[in-house]
Every structure is written in C-alpha cells, then in structure tokens.
XYZ file of C-alpha atoms in Angstrom:
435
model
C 0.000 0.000 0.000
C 1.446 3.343 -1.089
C 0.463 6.811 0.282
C -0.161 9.343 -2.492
C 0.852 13.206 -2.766
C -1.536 15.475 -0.741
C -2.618 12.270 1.304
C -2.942 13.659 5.199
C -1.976 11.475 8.117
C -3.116 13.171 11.078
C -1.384 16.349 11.336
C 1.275 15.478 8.792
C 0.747 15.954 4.896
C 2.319 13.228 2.765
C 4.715 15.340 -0.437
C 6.016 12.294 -1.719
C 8.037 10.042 -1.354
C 11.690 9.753 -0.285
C 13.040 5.907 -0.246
C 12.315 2.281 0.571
C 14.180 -0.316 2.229
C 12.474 -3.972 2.781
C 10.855 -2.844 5.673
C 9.664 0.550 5.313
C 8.648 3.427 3.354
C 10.425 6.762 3.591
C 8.005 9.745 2.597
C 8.336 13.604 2.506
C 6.090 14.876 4.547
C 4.974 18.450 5.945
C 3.643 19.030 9.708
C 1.167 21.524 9.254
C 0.840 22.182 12.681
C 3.839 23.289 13.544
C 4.653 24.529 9.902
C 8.383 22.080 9.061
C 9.084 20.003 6.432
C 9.373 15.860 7.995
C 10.120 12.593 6.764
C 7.767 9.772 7.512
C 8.781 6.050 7.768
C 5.748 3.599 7.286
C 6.410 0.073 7.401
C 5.445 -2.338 4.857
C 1.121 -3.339 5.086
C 2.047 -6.903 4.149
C 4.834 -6.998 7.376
C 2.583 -5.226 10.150
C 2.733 -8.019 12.220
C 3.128 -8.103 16.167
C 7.125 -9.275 15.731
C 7.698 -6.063 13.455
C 5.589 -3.513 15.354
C 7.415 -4.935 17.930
C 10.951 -4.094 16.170
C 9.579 -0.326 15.570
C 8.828 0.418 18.628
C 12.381 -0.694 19.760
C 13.763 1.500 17.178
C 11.439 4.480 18.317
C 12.809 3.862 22.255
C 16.306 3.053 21.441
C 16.621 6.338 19.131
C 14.999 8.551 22.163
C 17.321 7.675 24.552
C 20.131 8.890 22.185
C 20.375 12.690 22.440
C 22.972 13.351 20.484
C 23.587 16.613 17.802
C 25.229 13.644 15.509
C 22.159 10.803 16.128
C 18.674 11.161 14.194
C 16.191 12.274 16.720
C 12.440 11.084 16.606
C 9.803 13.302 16.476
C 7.238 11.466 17.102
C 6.581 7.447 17.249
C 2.400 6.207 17.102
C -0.456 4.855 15.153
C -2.289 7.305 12.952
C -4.872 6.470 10.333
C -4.151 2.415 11.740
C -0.657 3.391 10.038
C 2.316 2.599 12.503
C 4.548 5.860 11.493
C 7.719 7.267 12.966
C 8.449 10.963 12.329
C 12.141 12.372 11.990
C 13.159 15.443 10.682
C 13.727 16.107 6.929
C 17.385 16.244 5.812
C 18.979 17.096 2.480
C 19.548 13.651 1.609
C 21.845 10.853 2.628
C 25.625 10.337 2.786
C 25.495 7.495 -0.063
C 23.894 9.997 -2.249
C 26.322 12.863 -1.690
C 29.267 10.323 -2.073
C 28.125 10.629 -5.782
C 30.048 13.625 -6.340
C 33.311 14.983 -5.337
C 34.577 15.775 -1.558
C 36.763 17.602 -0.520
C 39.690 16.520 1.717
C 38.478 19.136 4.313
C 34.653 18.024 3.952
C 35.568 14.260 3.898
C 37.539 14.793 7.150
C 34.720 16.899 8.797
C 31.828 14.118 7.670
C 34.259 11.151 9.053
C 34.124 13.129 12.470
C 30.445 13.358 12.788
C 30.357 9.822 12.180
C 32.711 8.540 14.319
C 31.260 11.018 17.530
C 27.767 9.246 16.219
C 28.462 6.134 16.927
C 31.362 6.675 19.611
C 28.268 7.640 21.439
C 25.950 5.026 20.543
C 28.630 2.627 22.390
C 28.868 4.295 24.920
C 25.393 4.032 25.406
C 25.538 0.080 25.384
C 23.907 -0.111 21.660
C 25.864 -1.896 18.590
C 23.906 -0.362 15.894
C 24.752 -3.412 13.105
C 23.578 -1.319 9.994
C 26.276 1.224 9.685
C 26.323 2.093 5.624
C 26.038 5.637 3.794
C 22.481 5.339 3.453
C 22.165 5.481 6.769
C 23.745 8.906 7.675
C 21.582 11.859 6.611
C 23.107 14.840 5.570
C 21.781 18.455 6.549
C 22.608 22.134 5.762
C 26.385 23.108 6.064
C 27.301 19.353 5.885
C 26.132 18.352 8.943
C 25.597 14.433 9.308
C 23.174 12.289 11.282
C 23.115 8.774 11.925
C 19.570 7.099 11.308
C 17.855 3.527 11.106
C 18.834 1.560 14.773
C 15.776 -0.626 13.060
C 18.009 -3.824 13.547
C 20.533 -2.493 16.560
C 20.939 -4.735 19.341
C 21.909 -3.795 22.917
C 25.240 -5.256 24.466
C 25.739 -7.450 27.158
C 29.700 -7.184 28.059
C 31.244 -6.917 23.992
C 29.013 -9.746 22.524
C 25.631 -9.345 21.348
C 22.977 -12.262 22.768
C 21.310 -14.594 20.509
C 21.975 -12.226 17.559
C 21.189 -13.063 13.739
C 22.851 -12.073 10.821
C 21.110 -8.955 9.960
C 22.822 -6.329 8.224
C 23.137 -4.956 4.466
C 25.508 -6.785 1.928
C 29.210 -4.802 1.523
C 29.117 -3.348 4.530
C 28.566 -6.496 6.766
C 31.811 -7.688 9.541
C 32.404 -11.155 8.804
C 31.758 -12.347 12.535
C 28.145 -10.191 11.941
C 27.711 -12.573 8.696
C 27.955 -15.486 10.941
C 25.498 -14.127 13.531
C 28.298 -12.605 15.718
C 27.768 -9.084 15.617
C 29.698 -6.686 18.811
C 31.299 -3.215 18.811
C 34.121 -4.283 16.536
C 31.485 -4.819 13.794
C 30.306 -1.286 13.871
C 33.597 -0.478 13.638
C 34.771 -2.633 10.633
C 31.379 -1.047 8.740
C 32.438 2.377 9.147
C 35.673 1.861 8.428
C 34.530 0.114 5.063
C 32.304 3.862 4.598
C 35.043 5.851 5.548
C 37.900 3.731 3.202
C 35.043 4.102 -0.062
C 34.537 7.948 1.095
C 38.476 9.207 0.871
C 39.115 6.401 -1.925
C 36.298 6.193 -4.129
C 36.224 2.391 -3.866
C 34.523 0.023 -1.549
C 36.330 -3.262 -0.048
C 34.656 -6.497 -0.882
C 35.070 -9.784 0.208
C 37.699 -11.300 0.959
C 38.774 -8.087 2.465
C 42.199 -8.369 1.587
C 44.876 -5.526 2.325
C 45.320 -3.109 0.357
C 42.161 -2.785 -1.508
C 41.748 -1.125 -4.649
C 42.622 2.848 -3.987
C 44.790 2.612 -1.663
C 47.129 4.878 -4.076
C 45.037 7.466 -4.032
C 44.630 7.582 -0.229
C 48.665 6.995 0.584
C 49.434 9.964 -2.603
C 47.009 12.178 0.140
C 46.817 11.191 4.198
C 49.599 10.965 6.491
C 51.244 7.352 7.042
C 49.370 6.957 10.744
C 45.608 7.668 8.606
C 46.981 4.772 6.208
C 47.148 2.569 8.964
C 44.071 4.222 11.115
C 41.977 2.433 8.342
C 44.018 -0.398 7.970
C 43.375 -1.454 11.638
C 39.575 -0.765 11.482
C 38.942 -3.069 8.585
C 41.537 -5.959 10.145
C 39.642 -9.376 9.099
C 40.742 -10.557 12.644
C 38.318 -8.519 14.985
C 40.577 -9.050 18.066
C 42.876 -6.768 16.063
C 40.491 -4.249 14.839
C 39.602 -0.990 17.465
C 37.809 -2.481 20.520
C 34.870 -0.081 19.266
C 34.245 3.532 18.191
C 35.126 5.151 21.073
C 38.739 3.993 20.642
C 38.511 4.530 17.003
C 37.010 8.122 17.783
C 40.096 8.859 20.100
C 42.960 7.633 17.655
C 41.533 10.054 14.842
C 41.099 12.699 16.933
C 45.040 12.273 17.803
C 46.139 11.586 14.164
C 43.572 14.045 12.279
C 45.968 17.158 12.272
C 48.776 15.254 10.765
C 46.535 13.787 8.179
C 45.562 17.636 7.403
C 48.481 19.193 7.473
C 50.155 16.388 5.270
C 46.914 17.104 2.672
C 47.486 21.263 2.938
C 51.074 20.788 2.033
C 50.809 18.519 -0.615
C 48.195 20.845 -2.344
C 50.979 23.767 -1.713
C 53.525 22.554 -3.138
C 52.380 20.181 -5.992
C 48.125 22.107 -7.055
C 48.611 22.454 -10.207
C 50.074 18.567 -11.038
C 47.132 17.112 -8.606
C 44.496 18.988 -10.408
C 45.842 17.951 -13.733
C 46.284 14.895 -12.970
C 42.337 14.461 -11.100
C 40.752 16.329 -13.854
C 42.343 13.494 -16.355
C 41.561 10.699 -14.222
C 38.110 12.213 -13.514
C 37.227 13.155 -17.333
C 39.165 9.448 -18.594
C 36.625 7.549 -16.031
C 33.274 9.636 -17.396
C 33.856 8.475 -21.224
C 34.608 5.018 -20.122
C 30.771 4.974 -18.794
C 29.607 7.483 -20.654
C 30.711 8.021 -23.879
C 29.112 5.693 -26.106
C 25.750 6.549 -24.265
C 26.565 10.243 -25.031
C 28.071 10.119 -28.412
C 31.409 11.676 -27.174
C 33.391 13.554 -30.106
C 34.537 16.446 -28.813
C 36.277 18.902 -26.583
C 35.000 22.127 -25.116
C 37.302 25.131 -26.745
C 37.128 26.756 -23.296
C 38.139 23.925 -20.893
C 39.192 20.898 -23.160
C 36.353 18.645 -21.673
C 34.705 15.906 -23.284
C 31.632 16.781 -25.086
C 28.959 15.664 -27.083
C 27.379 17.042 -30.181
C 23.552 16.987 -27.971
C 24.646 19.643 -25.315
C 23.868 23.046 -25.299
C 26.258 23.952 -22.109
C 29.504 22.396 -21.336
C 29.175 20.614 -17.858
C 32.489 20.506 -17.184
C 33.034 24.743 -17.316
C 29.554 26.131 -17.640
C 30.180 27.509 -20.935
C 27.401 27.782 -23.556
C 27.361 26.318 -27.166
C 25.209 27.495 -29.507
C 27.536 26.538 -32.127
C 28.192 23.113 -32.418
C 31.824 22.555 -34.507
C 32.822 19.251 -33.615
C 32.676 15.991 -35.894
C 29.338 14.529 -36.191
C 28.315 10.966 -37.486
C 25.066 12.882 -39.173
C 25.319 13.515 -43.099
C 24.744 17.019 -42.898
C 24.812 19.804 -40.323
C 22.483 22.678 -39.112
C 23.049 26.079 -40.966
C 22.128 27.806 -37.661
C 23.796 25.399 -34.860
C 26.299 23.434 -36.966
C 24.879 19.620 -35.069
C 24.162 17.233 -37.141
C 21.181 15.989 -39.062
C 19.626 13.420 -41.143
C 18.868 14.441 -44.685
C 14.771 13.569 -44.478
C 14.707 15.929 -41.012
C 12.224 18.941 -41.684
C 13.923 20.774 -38.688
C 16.889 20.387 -36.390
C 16.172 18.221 -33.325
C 19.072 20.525 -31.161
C 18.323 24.047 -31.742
C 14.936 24.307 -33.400
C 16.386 25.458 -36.754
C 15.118 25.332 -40.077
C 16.669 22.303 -41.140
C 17.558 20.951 -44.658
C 16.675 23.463 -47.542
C 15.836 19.797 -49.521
C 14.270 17.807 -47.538
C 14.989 14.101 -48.536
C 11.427 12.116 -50.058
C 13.129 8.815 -48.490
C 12.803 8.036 -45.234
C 15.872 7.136 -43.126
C 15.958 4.208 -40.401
C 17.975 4.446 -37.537
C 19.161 2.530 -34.853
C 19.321 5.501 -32.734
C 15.784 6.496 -32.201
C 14.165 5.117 -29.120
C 11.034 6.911 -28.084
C 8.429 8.432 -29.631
C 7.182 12.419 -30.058
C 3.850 12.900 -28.180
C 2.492 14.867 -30.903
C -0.674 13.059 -31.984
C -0.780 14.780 -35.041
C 3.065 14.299 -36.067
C 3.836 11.380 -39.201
C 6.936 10.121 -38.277
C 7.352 10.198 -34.370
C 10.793 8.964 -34.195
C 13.009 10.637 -31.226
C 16.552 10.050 -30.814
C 18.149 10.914 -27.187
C 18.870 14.146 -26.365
C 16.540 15.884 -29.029
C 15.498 19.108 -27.849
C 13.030 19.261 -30.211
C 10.739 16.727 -32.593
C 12.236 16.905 -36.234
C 9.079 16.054 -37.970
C 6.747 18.226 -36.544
C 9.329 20.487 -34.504
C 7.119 19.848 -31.205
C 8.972 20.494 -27.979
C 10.090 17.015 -26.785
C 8.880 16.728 -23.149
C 10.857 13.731 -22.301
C 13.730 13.822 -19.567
C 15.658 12.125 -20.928
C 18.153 9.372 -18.869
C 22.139 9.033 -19.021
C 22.853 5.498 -19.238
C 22.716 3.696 -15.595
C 22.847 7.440 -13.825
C 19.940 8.058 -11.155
C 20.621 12.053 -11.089
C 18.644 14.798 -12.255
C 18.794 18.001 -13.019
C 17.140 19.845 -10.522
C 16.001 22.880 -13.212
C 15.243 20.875 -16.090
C 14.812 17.354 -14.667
C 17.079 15.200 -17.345
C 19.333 13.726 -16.842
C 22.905 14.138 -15.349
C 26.680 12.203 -14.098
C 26.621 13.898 -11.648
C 29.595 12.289 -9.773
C 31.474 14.028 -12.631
C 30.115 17.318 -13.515
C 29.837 20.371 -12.379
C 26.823 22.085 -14.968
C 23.799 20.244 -16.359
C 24.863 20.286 -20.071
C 21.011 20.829 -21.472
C 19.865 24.125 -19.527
C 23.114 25.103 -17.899
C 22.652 25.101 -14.041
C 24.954 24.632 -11.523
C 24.880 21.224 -9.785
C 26.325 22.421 -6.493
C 29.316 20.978 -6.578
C 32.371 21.549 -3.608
C-alpha cells in the first residue's frame, strides 16, 4: 500500500516520497501544525505483524534515549490512520547519495568526524547499531551528518551481542556479523569500510584483503598513521580491529591534524600537477561509462572537456554552445547550430532550426531512435536521445531524458545528469552544487 501526494496522516501531509528499504517506506512529509518540512517512515502493510511492530517500537525507544547533535532524533513514534509511522526530521539527503560527487579533503575529514562522535556515542550508550552504511547517515545544511535507522541495533551485554542473527546490508557487513556474531568491533569494521570508499572512491569487498583497490590514491594524500588508522579498522581478525568507536574516535582525533596538514602541504607545493592529474583521471573515467551513451566527439574550446554534439552547455566549465563545430556521425549539419542531421529531417532536433533546404522524399531508419514524439498529429514520431526538439513536426520534446545507468537529475530541467562528474547540467546550464 502506497500513500499518495496530498494524502494527510493526522497532522502530517504526505509530499512524496523519499526511499524504501524492505521494511519501510520513507516519505516527505509536511507538519502543518507546527509549519516544518518531515520525513515519515511507514512500514510495509504486508509486514505489520506483532514481531515487526514490535521491532519499531524498539527503534522508536532506542533512538529517544540517544540525544545526540550527531544521532537522528524522533519526532514522534504512534499509530495514525491504523498506520504505525515514525516521524524524523527532513534532511537534504543521505551520505550514499552525496558520495556521488566529489569531496573535498576538508569536507571528507569533517563528515568522518560526525560519524565517528555518532556512533562513539551510541557505544557508549551500550547499543551496537549493526547497519552502519552511507544510506544510513543523513546529511543536513552546512554538511552536517546524522546517523539514522537503529531498526536492527541490538543492545550489548559485556562486547558480545545475545542470541543475535545475521542482519545487516551486503558490503558493509563484519564477517563475525555474517555469521550471527555481531559486537562493537562490527560497527567499527562497517564504518571503516564507509570511511575507506569515502576518501578512496572504492569500496572493499570480500575477501577483504589488504590493500584494496585505492589505496594509491589515499597513501598519494593522508599521512602514514591515517593509512594505517583504516588499515586497523577493517583488520579481518576482529581481536585486532579498534575495541569499538570510542577507541577509534580517540585515535583520529590524535592523528587528524597530521593527516591535514600532510593534505594542505601537498596541495601547496604540488596544485597544479594534482588537479591535472584528477581532472584526467576524472574526465578518462566519465567516457569510459559514458561516452558511447553520449556520443562523445569532442572537446570544449574553453576547458578541453569531453563533449557531445547533444549539449547546449559544457558541464564541465559552464560555458554555452550554440555553435556546435565538432565531428558529427550525421550527413549534414544545421546552418544555424552546426549539429548534425539526417537528410529527411524537416527541422533540427538541437536548436529548433530550419533544417535541410531539400528535404529528402526517403525516409531514413535508424538505430538511434528510441522513443516516440507525443504529438498526436506528427507522421513520423521517431526521437533520438537528447533531441530538444521533434524533427518532424518540430514539437517540444517533453521527455527527460536518462544518461545510461545514472539516477541524477537536473534539478532545473529534470534530465538527466553524471553527476559524480560534472559540475553544470549540459542541457539548460545550471549549476549542480558541486564543492
């Protein structure tokens, strides 16, 4: 069962919704009573049973008794409608989301903080939470982060959790939590996996091995002691891992100004190589997953990013292009924009043109096109991606239209973006908020 836009529960108003997990629906919500924006987790219709309610309401108690600037609070915890909801407060979005685009060294260091005072202070509160992963820290205005979703947390007797299963999410799971073992070391070998894919780029996987995949990157960056920080929290051998995150807390607390001040001198004294060198990696990794989707032929005269013949902006510098000059794998071009065309267009799909002065009586297949214009009245119909415009019938195309496997939007125009690599949507030009 699915609440819909507008819906009211009690004194909240259901906006839309947020996320779901396998045991609960996230919605945006709006408490018209005291006038703030919310999010509202509903479990599942088909799972209300006792056991689950049961599980909620643990959640709901465990998460009051936390009062901490770092920890989720809960609003408010009860039935309304005969829907078991729990109330938090509405945040920006989550950690996995942001770790989608780039962080800086500063911000990455700041974030890995927060987290590690989060759950320093869950421990200390007896509570292994046993579902530490980025989706579970939400982030909030001026990157401040909060740890959410003790759904599944146990509470400790001694360092071992009683009669525990193996609950947890895949890639972030301890191997004695896999097994049904899950203690304060756990917690600690799942943030260290978040904090290792957070100043790397990469996440561990099984078998866990040492040195993962990045480690390059991290060593070219962080002090020797921050190498070895991580190192020890993502040991396979829990007896040699950080007893739990209050440990873990104080050793990065003692090494985190060497780990800074070896980061502030390397960008001193070697910038400009390190931002050649991460703009090639950065722009060599986007065509590798993006290129063929994109049709990648070009560089942007202003930058010397890779570009495609279907964007009006570049999204690496902002710049605009209402001149395409580029190669094109089209027959002919646009008098007015320069993209290409096919020779039986009756107008240019990019920049709403005139098209060919002969239009070609033959009509042209394509592998290309792959939706259709939703002009009733237009012959053909045939859209390729990207088309700004329908060139049959020269109808505004109101599709927003998808990058290959990438979730995010544009938040002005709603198409599609990478936006763990650019810094302007290419199609209208806005900024994507990038550090």
């Amino acid at each position: 069962h699915m609440l819909k836009a507008r819906q009211k529960l009690g004194k909240y108003r259901v906006d839309g919704r947020l996320a779901e997990g396998g045991f609960a629906i996230v919605y945006k919500g709006y408490d018209t009573i005291e006038g703030i924006p919310v999010a509202l987790k509903v479990p599942h219709k088909r799972l209300v049973t006792k056991a689950t309610l049961d599980d909620f309401r643990k959640e709901a108690r465990l998460t009051a008794n936390l009062d901490h600037p770092n920890i989720l609070p809960i609003k408010n915890a009860s039935f309304i409608d005969k829907l078991f909801v729990i109330v938090f407060p509405l945040g920006e979005g989550t950690l996995g989301a942001r770790l989608r685009r780039r962080l800086s060294t500063h911000t990455a260091l700041n974030l890995a903080e927060q987290m590690l005072e989060a759950t320093a202070y869950a421990h200390t509160q007896r509570i292994v939470h046993c579902d530490i992963k980025p989706e579970n820290f939400i982030m909030f205005p001026g990157d401040r982060i909060r740890l959410t979703d003790f759904g599944i947390a146990k509470v400790a007797f001694n360092t071992r959790v009683a009669h525990a299963s193996g609950t947890g999410t895949l890639g972030y799971l301890a191997p004695e939590q896999a097994l049904g073992k899950p203690s304060f070391r756990s917690d600690v070998f799942a943030l260290g996996l978040v904090l290792y894919r957070m100043f790397s780029g990469y996440l561990p996987e099984w078998p866990y091995t040492w040195p993962p995949p990045g480690i390059e990157r991290i060593r070219q960056v962080f002090h020797p002691d921050f190498v070895d920080f991580l190192r020890r929290a993502l040991n396979i051998d829990e007896r040699q891992r950080f007893r739990d995150a209050i440990q873990m807390q104080a050793v990065f607390q003692r090494i985190k100004s060497r780990a800074v001040r070896r980061a502030a001198r390397r960008r001193r004294t070697r910038a400009s190589v390190t931002a050649s060198n991460w703009k090639s990696i950065r722009q060599r990794e986007f065509k590798r997953r993006y290129g063929k989707a994109l049709e990648i032929r070009s560089e942007c005269e202003r930058c010397g990013g890779p570009l495609a013949a279907s964007m009006q902006h570049c999204p690496w510098c902002g710049s605009r292009r209402r001149v395409y000059r580029g190669p094109t794998p089209f027959p002919v071009r646009c008098r007015r924009c320069g993209r290409g065309m096919k020779r039986d267009w009756r107008f240019c799909a990019w920049c709403y043109g005139p098209g060919n002065k002969k239009v070609a009586t033959r009509e042209y297949t394509d592998v290309r096109y792959e939706a259709r214009c939703q002009n009733p009245a237009c012959k053909r119909r045939e859209l390729m991606p990207f088309m700004r415009y329908c060139p049959w019938c020269r109808a505004k195309v109101r599709r927003a239209w998808k990058i290959g496997d990438s979730k995010d939007k544009c938040p002005g125009c709603g198409w599609g973006v990478a936006g763990e690599f650019w810094n302007h949507c290419p199609w209208c030009g806005r900024g994507l908020g990038k550090d």
